[in-house]
PDB file of C-alpha atoms and ligand atoms in Angstrom:
ATOM      1  CA  MET S   1     137.545 145.402 131.301  1.00 88.00           C
ATOM      2  CA  GLU S   2     138.895 144.867 134.510  1.00 95.00           C
ATOM      3  CA  ILE S   3     137.850 141.300 135.908  1.00 98.00           C
ATOM      4  CA  LYS S   4     137.307 142.114 139.886  1.00 98.00           C
ATOM      5  CA  TYR S   5     134.576 139.654 141.144  1.00 98.00           C
ATOM      6  CA  PHE S   6     133.594 136.137 139.448  1.00 98.00           C
ATOM      7  CA  ASP S   7     130.332 134.581 139.412  1.00 98.00           C
ATOM      8  CA  ALA S   8     131.630 131.044 138.557  1.00 98.00           C
ATOM      9  CA  HIS S   9     128.267 129.386 138.082  1.00 98.00           C
ATOM     10  CA  THR S  10     124.840 131.324 136.805  1.00 98.00           C
ATOM     11  CA  HIS S  11     122.408 131.196 134.075  1.00 97.00           C
ATOM     12  CA  ALA S  12     122.913 134.845 131.764  1.00 95.00           C
ATOM     13  CA  HIS S  13     121.412 132.885 128.852  1.00 93.00           C
ATOM     14  CA  PHE S  14     117.900 131.575 130.379  1.00 92.00           C
ATOM     15  CA  PRO S  15     114.682 133.543 129.341  1.00 89.00           C
ATOM     16  CA  ALA S  16     114.677 135.080 132.863  1.00 91.00           C
ATOM     17  CA  TYR S  17     115.587 137.754 131.576  1.00 92.00           C
ATOM     18  CA  GLY S  18     113.845 138.290 128.750  1.00 90.00           C
ATOM     19  CA  ASP S  19     114.689 141.496 126.618  1.00 93.00           C
ATOM     20  CA  GLU S  20     117.000 142.707 130.208  1.00 94.00           C
ATOM     21  CA  LYS S  21     119.189 140.210 128.958  1.00 94.00           C
ATOM     22  CA  GLU S  22     121.663 142.966 127.657  1.00 95.00           C
ATOM     23  CA  SER S  23     121.211 145.191 130.711  1.00 96.00           C
ATOM     24  CA  VAL S  24     121.707 142.544 133.233  1.00 96.00           C
ATOM     25  CA  ILE S  25     125.228 141.743 131.505  1.00 97.00           C
ATOM     26  CA  GLN S  26     126.074 145.426 131.299  1.00 97.00           C
ATOM     27  CA  ARG S  27     125.560 145.711 135.287  1.00 97.00           C
ATOM     28  CA  ALA S  28     127.901 142.823 135.233  1.00 97.00           C
ATOM     29  CA  VAL S  29     130.071 144.661 133.338  1.00 97.00           C
ATOM     30  CA  ASP S  30     129.746 147.914 134.888  1.00 97.00           C
ATOM     31  CA  MET S  31     130.794 146.232 138.371  1.00 97.00           C
ATOM     32  CA  GLY S  32     133.900 143.882 137.045  1.00 98.00           C
ATOM     33  CA  VAL S  33     132.248 140.887 137.058  1.00 98.00           C
ATOM     34  CA  GLY S  34     133.380 137.741 135.131  1.00 98.00           C
ATOM     35  CA  ILE S  35     130.966 135.143 134.352  1.00 98.00           C
ATOM     36  CA  ILE S  36     130.750 130.969 133.539  1.00 98.00           C
ATOM     37  CA  THR S  37     127.160 130.971 132.138  1.00 98.00           C
ATOM     38  CA  VAL S  38     126.033 127.596 132.685  1.00 98.00           C
ATOM     39  CA  GLY S  39     124.168 125.183 130.643  1.00 97.00           C
ATOM     40  CA  THR S  40     121.660 122.854 131.812  1.00 97.00           C
ATOM     41  CA  SER S  41     120.550 120.765 128.152  1.00 96.00           C
ATOM     42  CA  LYS S  42     121.649 120.473 125.087  1.00 96.00           C
ATOM     43  CA  SER S  43     119.841 123.459 123.647  1.00 94.00           C
ATOM     44  CA  THR S  44     120.535 125.157 126.820  1.00 96.00           C
ATOM     45  CA  SER S  45     124.436 124.567 126.832  1.00 98.00           C
ATOM     46  CA  ALA S  46     124.451 125.472 123.005  1.00 98.00           C
ATOM     47  CA  GLU S  47     122.791 129.069 124.582  1.00 97.00           C
ATOM     48  CA  ALA S  48     125.463 129.362 126.769  1.00 97.00           C
ATOM     49  CA  VAL S  49     128.008 129.258 124.061  1.00 98.00           C
ATOM     50  CA  LEU S  50     126.609 131.192 121.725  1.00 98.00           C
ATOM     51  CA  LEU S  51     126.557 134.409 124.506  1.00 97.00           C
ATOM     52  CA  ALA S  52     129.653 133.587 126.176  1.00 98.00           C
ATOM     53  CA  GLU S  53     131.114 134.147 122.267  1.00 98.00           C
ATOM     54  CA  LYS S  54     129.651 137.541 122.570  1.00 97.00           C
ATOM     55  CA  TYR S  55     130.915 138.894 125.344  1.00 96.00           C
ATOM     56  CA  GLU S  56     134.774 139.307 126.932  1.00 96.00           C
ATOM     57  CA  ASN S  57     133.568 138.578 130.555  1.00 96.00           C
ATOM     58  CA  MET S  58     131.803 135.901 129.779  1.00 98.00           C
ATOM     59  CA  TRP S  59     132.762 131.719 129.450  1.00 98.00           C
ATOM     60  CA  ALA S  60     130.299 128.806 129.470  1.00 98.00           C
ATOM     61  CA  ALA S  61     129.776 125.386 131.089  1.00 98.00           C
ATOM     62  CA  ILE S  62     128.337 122.706 128.893  1.00 98.00           C
ATOM     63  CA  GLY S  63     126.573 119.683 130.115  1.00 98.00           C
ATOM     64  CA  LEU S  64     123.185 117.248 131.040  1.00 98.00           C
ATOM     65  CA  TYR S  65     121.348 118.614 134.692  1.00 97.00           C
ATOM     66  CA  PRO S  66     120.747 115.519 136.395  1.00 97.00           C
ATOM     67  CA  GLY S  67     117.255 116.563 136.527  1.00 95.00           C
ATOM     68  CA  HIS S  68     117.095 116.174 132.380  1.00 93.00           C
ATOM     69  CA  THR S  69     118.496 112.719 132.437  1.00 94.00           C
ATOM     70  CA  VAL S  70     114.612 111.701 133.022  1.00 92.00           C
ATOM     71  CA  PRO S  71     111.394 113.382 132.360  1.00 87.00           C
ATOM     72  CA  SER S  72     110.966 116.785 134.026  1.00 82.00           C
ATOM     73  CA  ALA S  73     108.262 119.686 134.850  1.00 80.00           C
ATOM     74  CA  ARG S  74     109.276 122.793 132.491  1.00 76.00           C
ATOM     75  CA  ASP S  75     110.414 125.398 133.893  1.00 82.00           C
ATOM     76  CA  GLU S  76     109.510 129.200 132.203  1.00 80.00           C
ATOM     77  CA  ASP S  77     112.765 130.736 133.814  1.00 82.00           C
ATOM     78  CA  GLU S  78     114.875 127.771 131.735  1.00 84.00           C
ATOM     79  CA  TYR S  79     112.999 126.897 129.087  1.00 79.00           C
ATOM     80  CA  GLY S  80     110.917 129.866 128.404  1.00 77.00           C
ATOM     81  CA  ILE S  81     106.591 130.557 127.898  1.00 71.00           C
ATOM     82  CA  SER S  82     105.221 127.507 125.527  1.00 70.00           C
ATOM     83  CA  GLU S  83     101.771 126.807 124.593  1.00 69.00           C
ATOM     84  CA  LYS S  84     103.268 123.386 124.231  1.00 71.00           C
ATOM     85  CA  LYS S  85     103.000 120.058 127.060  1.00 69.00           C
ATOM     86  CA  ASP S  86     104.622 120.958 129.703  1.00 82.00           C
ATOM     87  CA  ILE S  87     107.256 117.931 130.482  1.00 83.00           C
ATOM     88  CA  ILE S  88     110.559 118.292 129.139  1.00 83.00           C
ATOM     89  CA  PRO S  89     110.934 115.033 127.680  1.00 86.00           C
ATOM     90  CA  ALA S  90     114.251 112.684 129.238  1.00 90.00           C
ATOM     91  CA  GLU S  91     117.599 113.588 127.555  1.00 93.00           C
ATOM     92  CA  PRO S  92     120.359 111.140 127.186  1.00 95.00           C
ATOM     93  CA  PHE S  93     123.754 112.667 126.899  1.00 97.00           C
ATOM     94  CA  ASP S  94     124.761 113.844 122.889  1.00 97.00           C
ATOM     95  CA  TYR S  95     128.234 112.821 123.015  1.00 98.00           C
ATOM     96  CA  GLU S  96     128.758 114.506 119.521  1.00 98.00           C
ATOM     97  CA  SER S  97     126.999 117.780 120.187  1.00 98.00           C
ATOM     98  CA  PHE S  98     128.501 118.331 123.057  1.00 98.00           C
ATOM     99  CA  LYS S  99     131.502 117.703 121.404  1.00 98.00           C
ATOM    100  CA  LYS S 100     131.177 120.226 118.654  1.00 98.00           C
ATOM    101  CA  LEU S 101     129.993 123.072 121.427  1.00 98.00           C
ATOM    102  CA  ALA S 102     133.754 122.207 123.199  1.00 98.00           C
ATOM    103  CA  GLU S 103     135.248 123.494 120.179  1.00 98.00           C
ATOM    104  CA  SER S 104     134.875 127.193 121.274  1.00 98.00           C
ATOM    105  CA  LYS S 105     137.574 128.219 123.244  1.00 97.00           C
ATOM    106  CA  LYS S 106     135.135 130.118 125.537  1.00 98.00           C
ATOM    107  CA  VAL S 107     133.863 126.452 126.947  1.00 98.00           C
ATOM    108  CA  VAL S 108     136.002 125.695 130.417  1.00 98.00           C
ATOM    109  CA  ALA S 109     133.853 123.689 132.328  1.00 98.00           C
ATOM    110  CA  VAL S 110     131.861 120.323 131.845  1.00 98.00           C
ATOM    111  CA  GLY S 111     128.203 120.715 133.692  1.00 97.00           C
ATOM    112  CA  GLU S 112     125.916 121.198 135.150  1.00 97.00           C
ATOM    113  CA  CYS S 113     126.042 117.685 135.521  1.00 98.00           C
ATOM    114  CA  GLY S 114     125.648 115.303 138.414  1.00 98.00           C
ATOM    115  CA  LEU S 115     123.216 113.724 140.699  1.00 98.00           C
ATOM    116  CA  ASP S 116     120.389 114.695 142.466  1.00 97.00           C
ATOM    117  CA  LEU S 117     117.794 112.670 145.495  1.00 97.00           C
ATOM    118  CA  SER S 118     115.240 114.464 144.196  1.00 95.00           C
ATOM    119  CA  TYR S 119     114.839 113.376 141.030  1.00 94.00           C
ATOM    120  CA  GLY S 120     114.737 110.143 141.301  1.00 93.00           C
ATOM    121  CA  GLU S 121     115.954 107.723 138.833  1.00 95.00           C
ATOM    122  CA  ILE S 122     119.364 107.420 140.245  1.00 97.00           C
ATOM    123  CA  GLU S 123     120.839 104.599 138.513  1.00 97.00           C
ATOM    124  CA  ILE S 124     119.877 106.437 134.743  1.00 97.00           C
ATOM    125  CA  GLN S 125     121.552 109.588 136.549  1.00 97.00           C
ATOM    126  CA  LYS S 126     124.551 107.784 137.175  1.00 98.00           C
ATOM    127  CA  VAL S 127     124.916 106.490 134.407  1.00 98.00           C
ATOM    128  CA  GLU S 128     124.795 109.637 132.456  1.00 98.00           C
ATOM    129  CA  PHE S 129     127.223 111.538 134.885  1.00 98.00           C
ATOM    130  CA  ILE S 130     129.541 108.754 133.937  1.00 98.00           C
ATOM    131  CA  LYS S 131     129.599 109.957 130.355  1.00 98.00           C
ATOM    132  CA  GLN S 132     130.365 113.729 131.770  1.00 98.00           C
ATOM    133  CA  ILE S 133     132.982 112.527 133.586  1.00 98.00           C
ATOM    134  CA  GLU S 134     134.765 110.575 131.081  1.00 98.00           C
ATOM    135  CA  PHE S 135     133.794 113.678 128.377  1.00 98.00           C
ATOM    136  CA  ALA S 136     135.368 116.289 131.028  1.00 98.00           C
ATOM    137  CA  ASN S 137     138.609 114.164 131.015  1.00 98.00           C
ATOM    138  CA  GLU S 138     138.635 113.738 127.770  1.00 98.00           C
ATOM    139  CA  ILE S 139     138.521 117.657 127.028  1.00 98.00           C
ATOM    140  CA  GLU S 140     140.425 118.272 129.641  1.00 98.00           C
ATOM    141  CA  ARG S 141     137.862 120.441 131.362  1.00 98.00           C
ATOM    142  CA  PRO S 142     136.645 120.821 135.203  1.00 98.00           C
ATOM    143  CA  LEU S 143     133.158 119.200 135.958  1.00 98.00           C
ATOM    144  CA  MET S 144     130.606 122.051 137.188  1.00 98.00           C
ATOM    145  CA  ILE S 145     128.879 119.136 139.893  1.00 98.00           C
ATOM    146  CA  HIS S 146     125.250 120.043 140.812  1.00 98.00           C
ATOM    147  CA  CYS S 147     124.656 117.994 143.619  1.00 98.00           C
ATOM    148  CA  ARG S 148     121.901 117.016 146.153  1.00 96.00           C
ATOM    149  CA  ASP S 149     121.864 114.519 149.201  1.00 96.00           C
ATOM    150  CA  LEU S 150     124.323 111.735 147.101  1.00 97.00           C
ATOM    151  CA  TYR S 151     127.346 113.358 148.330  1.00 98.00           C
ATOM    152  CA  LYS S 152     128.501 109.717 148.828  1.00 97.00           C
ATOM    153  CA  GLU S 153     127.489 108.579 145.756  1.00 98.00           C
ATOM    154  CA  LEU S 154     128.933 111.647 144.010  1.00 98.00           C
ATOM    155  CA  ALA S 155     132.395 110.891 145.853  1.00 98.00           C
ATOM    156  CA  LYS S 156     132.700 107.202 144.802  1.00 98.00           C
ATOM    157  CA  LEU S 157     132.292 107.970 141.320  1.00 98.00           C
ATOM    158  CA  LEU S 158     134.736 110.647 141.047  1.00 98.00           C
ATOM    159  CA  GLU S 159     136.964 108.093 142.885  1.00 98.00           C
ATOM    160  CA  VAL S 160     136.674 105.453 140.603  1.00 98.00           C
ATOM    161  CA  HIS S 161     136.270 106.924 137.111  1.00 98.00           C
ATOM    162  CA  GLY S 162     138.744 109.872 138.373  1.00 98.00           C
ATOM    163  CA  THR S 163     139.265 113.206 137.008  1.00 98.00           C
ATOM    164  CA  LYS S 164     141.980 114.930 135.260  1.00 98.00           C
ATOM    165  CA  LYS S 165     140.771 118.420 136.222  1.00 98.00           C
ATOM    166  CA  SER S 166     140.343 119.557 140.011  1.00 98.00           C
ATOM    167  CA  PRO S 167     136.378 119.484 139.816  1.00 98.00           C
ATOM    168  CA  VAL S 168     134.115 121.941 141.036  1.00 98.00           C
ATOM    169  CA  ILE S 169     131.065 121.571 143.556  1.00 98.00           C
ATOM    170  CA  HIS S 170     128.544 124.504 142.818  1.00 97.00           C
ATOM    171  CA  SER S 171     126.390 125.260 145.688  1.00 96.00           C
ATOM    172  CA  PHE S 172     127.734 123.034 147.918  1.00 96.00           C
ATOM    173  CA  ARG S 173     125.190 122.083 150.906  1.00 94.00           C
ATOM    174  CA  GLY S 174     127.219 118.434 152.238  1.00 95.00           C
ATOM    175  CA  THR S 175     128.582 118.572 155.498  1.00 95.00           C
ATOM    176  CA  ILE S 176     131.992 119.381 157.112  1.00 96.00           C
ATOM    177  CA  GLU S 177     132.424 115.648 156.508  1.00 96.00           C
ATOM    178  CA  GLU S 178     131.619 114.921 153.177  1.00 97.00           C
ATOM    179  CA  ALA S 179     133.167 118.850 152.592  1.00 98.00           C
ATOM    180  CA  LYS S 180     136.545 116.766 153.722  1.00 98.00           C
ATOM    181  CA  ILE S 181     136.350 114.003 151.087  1.00 98.00           C
ATOM    182  CA  PHE S 182     136.131 116.202 148.620  1.00 98.00           C
ATOM    183  CA  LEU S 183     139.053 117.905 149.033  1.00 98.00           C
ATOM    184  CA  ASP S 184     140.634 115.050 149.550  1.00 97.00           C
ATOM    185  CA  LEU S 185     139.556 114.539 146.146  1.00 97.00           C
ATOM    186  CA  GLY S 186     141.276 117.757 144.987  1.00 97.00           C
ATOM    187  CA  CYS S 187     137.595 120.034 144.872  1.00 98.00           C
ATOM    188  CA  TYR S 188     136.759 123.341 144.723  1.00 98.00           C
ATOM    189  CA  PHE S 189     133.603 124.924 146.108  1.00 98.00           C
ATOM    190  CA  THR S 190     130.882 127.601 144.810  1.00 98.00           C
ATOM    191  CA  PHE S 191     129.321 129.381 146.987  1.00 98.00           C
ATOM    192  CA  GLY S 192     125.909 131.481 146.292  1.00 97.00           C
ATOM    193  CA  GLY S 193     123.164 133.585 148.107  1.00 96.00           C
ATOM    194  CA  VAL S 194     122.183 130.923 150.371  1.00 95.00           C
ATOM    195  CA  ILE S 195     125.127 131.663 152.653  1.00 96.00           C
ATOM    196  CA  THR S 196     123.681 135.321 153.247  1.00 96.00           C
ATOM    197  CA  PHE S 197     120.505 133.771 154.556  1.00 95.00           C
ATOM    198  CA  PRO S 198     119.732 133.078 158.175  1.00 92.00           C
ATOM    199  CA  PRO S 199     120.553 129.589 159.308  1.00 89.00           C
ATOM    200  CA  LYS S 200     117.592 127.024 159.112  1.00 87.00           C
ATOM    201  CA  LYS S 201     116.817 125.384 162.196  1.00 86.00           C
ATOM    202  CA  ASN S 202     118.449 121.974 161.965  1.00 83.00           C
ATOM    203  CA  GLY S 203     119.920 122.948 158.089  1.00 84.00           C
ATOM    204  CA  VAL S 204     123.918 123.178 156.804  1.00 86.00           C
ATOM    205  CA  VAL S 205     125.223 125.925 158.911  1.00 92.00           C
ATOM    206  CA  TYR S 206     127.639 127.516 156.150  1.00 95.00           C
ATOM    207  CA  ALA S 207     129.777 129.363 157.938  1.00 96.00           C
ATOM    208  CA  ASP S 208     131.205 126.384 159.916  1.00 96.00           C
ATOM    209  CA  VAL S 209     131.480 124.397 156.927  1.00 97.00           C
ATOM    210  CA  ILE S 210     133.124 127.184 155.014  1.00 98.00           C
ATOM    211  CA  ASN S 211     135.765 127.770 157.786  1.00 97.00           C
ATOM    212  CA  GLU S 212     136.302 124.504 157.256  1.00 97.00           C
ATOM    213  CA  ILE S 213     137.667 124.448 153.701  1.00 98.00           C
ATOM    214  CA  PRO S 214     140.463 126.400 153.085  1.00 98.00           C
ATOM    215  CA  ILE S 215     140.407 129.732 151.325  1.00 98.00           C
ATOM    216  CA  GLN S 216     142.303 128.297 147.953  1.00 98.00           C
ATOM    217  CA  TYR S 217     139.669 125.677 147.427  1.00 98.00           C
ATOM    218  CA  LEU S 218     136.989 128.758 147.331  1.00 98.00           C
ATOM    219  CA  LEU S 219     134.696 130.080 144.514  1.00 98.00           C
ATOM    220  CA  SER S 220     131.885 132.765 144.447  1.00 98.00           C
ATOM    221  CA  GLU S 221     128.402 132.346 142.529  1.00 98.00           C
ATOM    222  CA  THR S 222     125.279 133.230 142.183  1.00 98.00           C
ATOM    223  CA  ASP S 223     123.020 130.392 140.028  1.00 97.00           C
ATOM    224  CA  ALA S 224     121.034 133.755 138.664  1.00 96.00           C
ATOM    225  CA  PRO S 225     117.952 133.786 138.215  1.00 96.00           C
ATOM    226  CA  TRP S 226     117.037 132.044 141.048  1.00 93.00           C
ATOM    227  CA  VAL S 227     118.084 132.266 145.280  1.00 94.00           C
ATOM    228  CA  ALA S 228     119.178 136.209 145.125  1.00 96.00           C
ATOM    229  CA  PRO S 229     121.456 137.092 147.839  1.00 96.00           C
ATOM    230  CA  VAL S 230     120.552 139.332 150.812  1.00 95.00           C
ATOM    231  CA  PRO S 231     119.655 141.969 150.550  1.00 96.00           C
ATOM    232  CA  TYR S 232     118.058 141.586 146.915  1.00 96.00           C
ATOM    233  CA  ARG S 233     116.719 137.832 148.758  1.00 96.00           C
ATOM    234  CA  GLY S 234     113.012 137.024 146.796  1.00 94.00           C
ATOM    235  CA  LYS S 235     114.032 138.867 143.862  1.00 96.00           C
ATOM    236  CA  ARG S 236     115.370 137.645 140.485  1.00 95.00           C
ATOM    237  CA  ASN S 237     118.994 137.431 140.636  1.00 96.00           C
ATOM    238  CA  GLU S 238     121.913 138.270 138.651  1.00 97.00           C
ATOM    239  CA  PRO S 239     125.657 138.150 137.964  1.00 97.00           C
ATOM    240  CA  ALA S 240     126.331 141.898 139.795  1.00 98.00           C
ATOM    241  CA  TYR S 241     124.759 140.698 142.738  1.00 98.00           C
ATOM    242  CA  VAL S 242     128.046 138.214 143.259  1.00 98.00           C
ATOM    243  CA  VAL S 243     129.575 140.945 145.400  1.00 98.00           C
ATOM    244  CA  GLU S 244     127.215 140.206 147.913  1.00 98.00           C
ATOM    245  CA  VAL S 245     128.177 136.858 148.147  1.00 98.00           C
ATOM    246  CA  VAL S 246     131.693 137.945 148.003  1.00 98.00           C
ATOM    247  CA  LYS S 247     131.397 140.127 150.814  1.00 98.00           C
ATOM    248  CA  LYS S 248     130.170 137.054 153.151  1.00 98.00           C
ATOM    249  CA  LEU S 249     132.788 134.589 152.230  1.00 98.00           C
ATOM    250  CA  ALA S 250     135.063 138.037 153.570  1.00 98.00           C
ATOM    251  CA  GLU S 251     133.511 138.131 156.993  1.00 98.00           C
ATOM    252  CA  ILE S 252     132.782 134.205 157.630  1.00 97.00           C
ATOM    253  CA  LYS S 253     137.004 133.707 156.626  1.00 98.00           C
ATOM    254  CA  ASN S 254     137.797 137.037 158.917  1.00 98.00           C
ATOM    255  CA  VAL S 255     139.387 138.730 155.740  1.00 98.00           C
ATOM    256  CA  SER S 256     139.179 141.762 154.194  1.00 98.00           C
ATOM    257  CA  VAL S 257     136.848 141.866 150.731  1.00 98.00           C
ATOM    258  CA  GLU S 258     139.823 142.792 148.908  1.00 98.00           C
ATOM    259  CA  THR S 259     141.961 139.725 150.281  1.00 98.00           C
ATOM    260  CA  MET S 260     138.757 137.215 149.332  1.00 98.00           C
ATOM    261  CA  ARG S 261     137.907 138.864 146.064  1.00 98.00           C
ATOM    262  CA  GLU S 262     141.665 138.660 144.851  1.00 98.00           C
ATOM    263  CA  GLN S 263     142.037 135.359 146.183  1.00 98.00           C
ATOM    264  CA  ILE S 264     138.897 134.007 144.712  1.00 98.00           C
ATOM    265  CA  LEU S 265     140.416 135.614 140.996  1.00 98.00           C
ATOM    266  CA  GLU S 266     143.479 133.365 141.676  1.00 98.00           C
ATOM    267  CA  ASN S 267     141.273 130.736 142.087  1.00 98.00           C
ATOM    268  CA  THR S 268     138.986 130.849 138.996  1.00 98.00           C
ATOM    269  CA  LYS S 269     142.114 131.247 137.274  1.00 98.00           C
ATOM    270  CA  ASN S 270     143.334 127.644 138.198  1.00 98.00           C
ATOM    271  CA  ALA S 271     140.005 126.082 138.831  1.00 98.00           C
ATOM    272  CA  PHE S 272     139.022 126.678 135.121  1.00 98.00           C
ATOM    273  CA  GLY S 273     142.203 127.682 133.224  1.00 97.00           C
ATOM    274  CA  ILE S 274     140.766 130.806 132.459  1.00 96.00           C
ATOM    275  CA  LYS S 275     143.244 133.713 131.324  1.00 93.00           C
ATOM    276  CA  PHE S 276     142.234 137.402 132.096  1.00 91.00           C
TER     277      PHE S 276
HETATM  278 ZN1   ZN R 301     122.889 126.361 138.184  1.00 86.51          ZN
END
């Protein structure tokens, strides 16, 4: 298939899709959407690799989500419905298991990993993230970073530990000043459905931040099954909807959809070393 669009951060392997998984992926194939399906723990990373091995248009990211470095409430979209207790225990980064998963040629990034203020236990999160910075450097893949409200701490860790490949910051929510710090560190930025929503009062004005980022550092994502873009807002999200994100990025950057689409493909190849 010819890849025309790219969803650089999605969770196509999650139980949220139930027995519709194949039709969801087929819709992406029909639209020419390439996909990086992203793991959040040892088990969901293994599932991401398994699915990516099955589809020509799919690659995988493997890593430990900051929310899983501490005990967390079960998310049924992520772990499926269960009779068992609804708390997922804390998981330390299991180097040996991830190292084994990374033998797959389909593994193109380490993540989603990072720091998130809402989960607390920041010191534990940092320890597990540093392990993954080192792992990404060892296997020479970029980091796929999730960060909420701890951008200063994130920048410091990236600076101190160094990154062999330019990191990718997923669903960036920082300020223009913070974006500049990460540009200096060579980072790429992915944006998803939220940029199609009207700006919140006192919230991030995505258009302003995106305008400050050179077009060569922009990537598109859905973070499906969550945060569907307009006109699907409120519905279950899926990779095919990334087309709406690309349209919005083109509008903000004041270029044609065609120019933005092709630029994003180029950026995706550069960021992840994917050939298509
Ligand atoms: Zn995600």
